[in-house]
CSV table of C-alpha atoms in Angstrom, one decimal:
chain,number,residue,atom,x,y,z
D,137,GLY,CA,-52.4,58.6,-45.2
D,138,VAL,CA,-52.6,59.8,-49.1
D,139,ALA,CA,-54.9,62.6,-51.2
D,140,TYR,CA,-54.8,63.3,-54.4
D,141,GLY,CA,-55.4,67.0,-56.4
D,142,GLY,CA,-54.9,68.4,-59.8
D,143,TYR,CA,-55.2,71.1,-62.4
D,144,ASN,CA,-59.4,71.1,-61.4
D,145,SER,CA,-59.0,70.3,-58.1
D,146,PRO,CA,-56.1,72.0,-56.4
D,147,LYS,CA,-57.1,72.2,-52.7
D,148,LEU,CA,-56.9,69.0,-50.9
D,149,THR,CA,-58.6,67.4,-47.9
D,150,TYR,CA,-57.8,64.5,-46.1
D,151,SER,CA,-60.3,63.4,-43.8
D,152,LYS,CA,-59.4,60.3,-41.7
D,153,PRO,CA,-58.8,59.8,-38.0
D,154,VAL,CA,-55.5,60.9,-36.8
D,155,LYS,CA,-53.8,60.0,-34.1
D,156,MET,CA,-52.6,63.0,-31.7
D,157,TRP,CA,-51.7,63.2,-28.3
D,158,GLN,CA,-51.6,66.7,-25.9
D,159,GLY,CA,-48.5,68.8,-26.6
D,160,SER,CA,-46.6,69.1,-29.3
D,161,ASN,CA,-47.5,67.1,-32.2
D,162,LYS,CA,-45.3,66.7,-35.7
D,163,ILE,CA,-46.8,66.5,-38.9
D,164,SER,CA,-45.1,65.4,-42.3
D,165,ILE,CA,-46.2,65.9,-45.7
D,166,LEU,CA,-44.6,64.9,-48.5
D,167,SER,CA,-45.9,66.3,-51.8
D,168,SER,CA,-45.2,64.7,-55.3
D,169,ALA,CA,-45.5,67.0,-58.6
D,170,MET,CA,-46.9,64.9,-61.3
D,171,GLY,CA,-45.3,67.1,-64.0
D,172,LEU,CA,-44.8,70.6,-64.6
D,173,PRO,CA,-47.0,73.0,-66.7
D,174,ASN,CA,-45.7,73.2,-70.3
D,175,GLN,CA,-48.1,75.3,-72.2
D,176,GLY,CA,-50.5,78.6,-71.5
D,177,THR,CA,-49.6,82.1,-70.7
D,178,HIS,CA,-47.0,82.6,-68.0
D,179,TYR,CA,-46.7,78.8,-67.2
D,180,GLU,CA,-43.2,79.5,-66.0
D,181,ALA,CA,-45.0,81.3,-63.1
D,182,TRP,CA,-47.1,78.3,-62.1
D,183,ASN,CA,-46.3,76.9,-58.8
D,184,VAL,CA,-46.7,73.3,-57.9
D,185,GLY,CA,-45.9,71.3,-54.2
D,186,VAL,CA,-47.6,72.7,-51.1
D,187,LEU,CA,-48.6,76.2,-51.5
D,188,GLY,CA,-50.7,76.6,-48.2
D,189,PRO,CA,-52.9,77.3,-45.8
D,190,VAL,CA,-52.7,74.4,-44.4
D,191,THR,CA,-55.5,74.1,-42.1
D,192,LEU,CA,-56.6,71.1,-39.2
D,193,SER,CA,-60.3,70.6,-38.3
D,194,GLY,CA,-61.8,68.4,-35.7
D,195,LEU,CA,-60.2,69.8,-32.7
D,196,ASN,CA,-62.3,71.1,-29.6
D,197,GLN,CA,-61.6,74.6,-30.5
D,198,GLY,CA,-62.5,73.7,-34.1
D,199,LYS,CA,-60.4,74.5,-37.3
D,200,ARG,CA,-56.8,75.8,-36.5
D,201,ASP,CA,-54.7,77.4,-39.2
D,202,LEU,CA,-50.9,76.1,-39.2
D,203,SER,CA,-49.5,78.0,-42.1
D,204,ASN,CA,-47.6,80.0,-39.4
D,205,GLN,CA,-46.4,77.2,-37.2
D,206,LYS,CA,-42.6,76.7,-37.6
D,207,TRP,CA,-42.1,74.7,-41.1
D,208,THR,CA,-38.9,72.8,-42.1
D,209,TYR,CA,-38.3,71.8,-45.9
D,210,GLN,CA,-36.1,68.8,-47.3
D,211,ILE,CA,-35.8,67.5,-50.6
D,212,GLY,CA,-35.9,63.6,-51.4
D,213,LEU,CA,-36.2,60.8,-49.2
D,214,LYS,CA,-34.1,59.0,-46.6
D,215,GLY,CA,-34.0,56.0,-48.8
D,216,GLU,CA,-32.2,58.0,-51.3
D,217,SER,CA,-29.6,59.3,-49.0
D,218,LEU,CA,-28.9,56.1,-47.8
D,219,GLY,CA,-28.9,54.7,-51.1
D,220,VAL,CA,-31.1,51.6,-50.2
D,221,ASN,CA,-31.3,50.7,-53.9
D,222,SER,CA,-27.9,50.0,-54.4
D,223,ILE,CA,-26.1,46.7,-53.3
D,224,SER,CA,-23.5,48.4,-50.7
D,225,GLY,CA,-26.5,50.7,-49.5
D,226,SER,CA,-29.3,48.0,-49.1
D,227,SER,CA,-27.3,45.3,-46.9
D,228,PRO,CA,-26.8,47.7,-43.9
D,229,VAL,CA,-30.2,48.6,-43.6
D,230,GLU,CA,-33.0,46.8,-41.3
D,231,TRP,CA,-35.8,45.6,-43.5
D,232,GLY,CA,-39.0,44.8,-42.7
D,233,SER,CA,-41.3,42.1,-43.5
D,234,ALA,CA,-43.2,42.4,-47.1
D,235,SER,CA,-46.5,44.7,-47.6
D,236,GLY,CA,-47.1,46.0,-50.6
D,237,ALA,CA,-49.8,47.4,-50.0
D,238,GLN,CA,-48.3,50.2,-47.6
D,239,PRO,CA,-47.4,53.3,-49.9
D,240,LEU,CA,-44.4,54.7,-50.2
D,241,THR,CA,-42.5,51.9,-49.0
D,242,TRP,CA,-39.0,50.5,-50.5
D,243,HIS,CA,-39.1,46.7,-51.0
D,244,LYS,CA,-36.2,44.0,-51.7
D,245,ALA,CA,-36.0,40.7,-53.2
D,246,TYR,CA,-33.2,38.2,-54.7
D,247,PHE,CA,-33.8,36.5,-57.8
D,248,ALA,CA,-31.7,34.1,-59.8
D,249,ALA,CA,-31.2,35.1,-63.7
D,250,PRO,CA,-33.6,33.1,-66.2
D,251,ALA,CA,-31.5,30.3,-67.9
D,252,GLY,CA,-30.9,30.9,-71.5
D,253,SER,CA,-30.3,34.0,-73.6
D,254,ALA,CA,-33.7,35.2,-74.3
D,255,PRO,CA,-34.8,38.8,-73.5
D,256,VAL,CA,-35.4,39.3,-69.5
D,257,ALA,CA,-38.6,41.6,-68.5
D,258,LEU,CA,-40.2,42.1,-65.3
D,259,ASP,CA,-43.8,42.3,-65.0
D,260,MET,CA,-45.1,45.5,-62.7
D,261,GLY,CA,-48.7,45.2,-63.7
D,262,SER,CA,-49.8,44.5,-60.1
D,263,MET,CA,-47.8,47.4,-58.4
D,264,GLY,CA,-49.0,51.2,-58.3
D,265,LYS,CA,-46.4,53.8,-59.3
D,266,GLY,CA,-42.3,53.7,-58.3
D,267,GLN,CA,-39.1,53.0,-59.8
D,268,ILE,CA,-37.3,49.8,-60.2
D,269,TRP,CA,-33.8,48.7,-59.6
D,270,VAL,CA,-32.0,45.6,-60.6
D,271,ASN,CA,-28.3,45.2,-59.0
D,272,GLY,CA,-28.3,49.0,-58.8
D,273,ASN,CA,-29.0,49.9,-62.3
D,274,ASN,CA,-32.6,51.8,-62.7
D,275,ALA,CA,-34.5,50.2,-64.9
D,276,GLY,CA,-37.2,52.5,-65.2
D,277,ARG,CA,-40.3,54.4,-63.9
D,278,TYR,CA,-43.7,52.3,-63.9
D,279,TRP,CA,-47.3,53.8,-63.6
D,280,SER,CA,-49.8,51.3,-64.1
D,281,TYR,CA,-52.1,54.1,-65.3
D,282,ARG,CA,-55.5,52.5,-66.4
D,283,ALA,CA,-57.3,54.5,-69.0
D,284,SER,CA,-60.8,54.8,-68.1
D,285,GLY,CA,-64.1,56.2,-70.2
D,286,SER,CA,-65.0,55.5,-73.6
D,287,CYS,CA,-63.0,53.4,-76.3
D,288,GLY,CA,-65.5,54.2,-79.1
D,289,ALA,CA,-65.4,56.2,-82.5
D,290,CYS,CA,-62.0,58.8,-82.7
D,291,SER,CA,-62.2,61.8,-84.3
D,292,TYR,CA,-59.6,64.5,-83.5
D,293,ALA,CA,-62.0,67.3,-84.8
D,294,GLY,CA,-62.3,70.5,-82.4
D,295,THR,CA,-60.6,70.9,-79.0
D,296,PHE,CA,-58.5,68.3,-77.5
D,297,SER,CA,-59.3,66.9,-74.5
D,298,GLU,CA,-57.5,63.9,-73.1
D,299,ALA,CA,-60.6,61.8,-73.3
D,300,LYS,CA,-60.4,61.9,-77.3
D,301,CYS,CA,-59.3,58.9,-79.5
D,302,GLN,CA,-58.8,56.8,-76.4
D,303,THR,CA,-57.7,53.1,-76.9
D,304,ASN,CA,-57.2,49.8,-74.6
D,305,CYS,CA,-59.7,51.2,-72.1
D,306,GLY,CA,-59.0,49.3,-68.8
D,307,ASP,CA,-55.7,47.9,-69.6
D,308,ILE,CA,-52.4,49.6,-68.0
D,309,SER,CA,-49.8,52.0,-69.9
D,310,GLN,CA,-46.9,49.7,-69.7
D,311,ARG,CA,-46.7,46.2,-68.0
D,312,TRP,CA,-43.1,45.2,-69.2
D,313,TYR,CA,-40.0,46.7,-68.0
D,314,HIS,CA,-37.1,45.5,-69.9
D,315,VAL,CA,-33.9,44.0,-67.5
D,316,PRO,CA,-30.7,43.8,-70.0
D,317,ARG,CA,-28.7,40.4,-69.3
D,318,SER,CA,-25.3,42.5,-69.0
D,319,TRP,CA,-26.9,43.5,-65.6
D,320,LEU,CA,-27.5,39.9,-64.2
D,321,LYS,CA,-25.8,37.5,-62.4
D,322,PRO,CA,-26.3,33.7,-62.6
D,323,SER,CA,-27.9,34.2,-59.0
D,324,GLY,CA,-27.8,36.7,-56.1
D,325,ASN,CA,-29.4,39.5,-58.3
D,326,LEU,CA,-30.6,42.3,-56.0
D,327,LEU,CA,-34.2,43.9,-56.9
D,328,VAL,CA,-35.5,46.9,-55.3
D,329,VAL,CA,-38.5,48.7,-55.8
D,330,LEU,CA,-39.8,52.2,-54.5
D,331,GLU,CA,-43.7,51.7,-54.5
D,332,GLU,CA,-45.3,55.4,-54.2
D,333,PHE,CA,-49.1,54.2,-54.1
D,334,GLY,CA,-49.0,50.5,-52.7
D,335,GLY,CA,-49.9,47.3,-54.7
D,336,ASP,CA,-49.6,43.7,-54.7
D,337,LEU,CA,-46.0,42.1,-54.7
D,338,SER,CA,-47.1,38.6,-55.1
D,339,GLY,CA,-47.7,39.8,-59.2
D,340,VAL,CA,-44.1,41.1,-60.0
D,341,THR,CA,-43.0,38.4,-62.0
D,342,LEU,CA,-39.7,37.9,-64.2
D,343,MET,CA,-40.4,36.5,-67.7
D,344,THR,CA,-38.4,36.1,-70.8
D,345,ARG,CA,-39.6,36.4,-74.3
D,346,THR,CA,-39.2,33.6,-77.0
D,347,THR,CA,-40.0,34.1,-80.6
């Protein structure tokens, strides 16, 4: 499962059934920091990530603190080390059936280049958050963040907050991602997507722009 936190709620609680068995169980936590502090006093000393303690609730003996268990640390994802985003790295990997709703999943597909010379873009509006590669080239990081709140009158007077002067409430922050034609072949182009949240793969489309 997935849990979210932030500056105002840094402590996370994941409350869903977990399959465990008698004896030794392995717990893996993937932490993704959304940016780093860049203001305030001594922000260079602020920490991000799993800072602990990590506790497990719902056991027969009640809550158990796992902070003193043997923890190991690894940077990055397995798919990165295998290079599944590249043409050569994606071939030897065994790929399963597509399931866009699954978080932290690599997806791949092949497509033919659109006819003509018009600019090409990928519509990622149906997906959540992740990165895109076309024929091994990084086409960018996407995050279909939707603004919420009031899009009423705008005034920057007073203390700033992220809720001030919002526009396009309900729309995603960015939908289209440019794919240079110099990256494309007539057919057999490899699209690799690393989806972190889970999304709708059926909504990913390739578009051209005409004036």
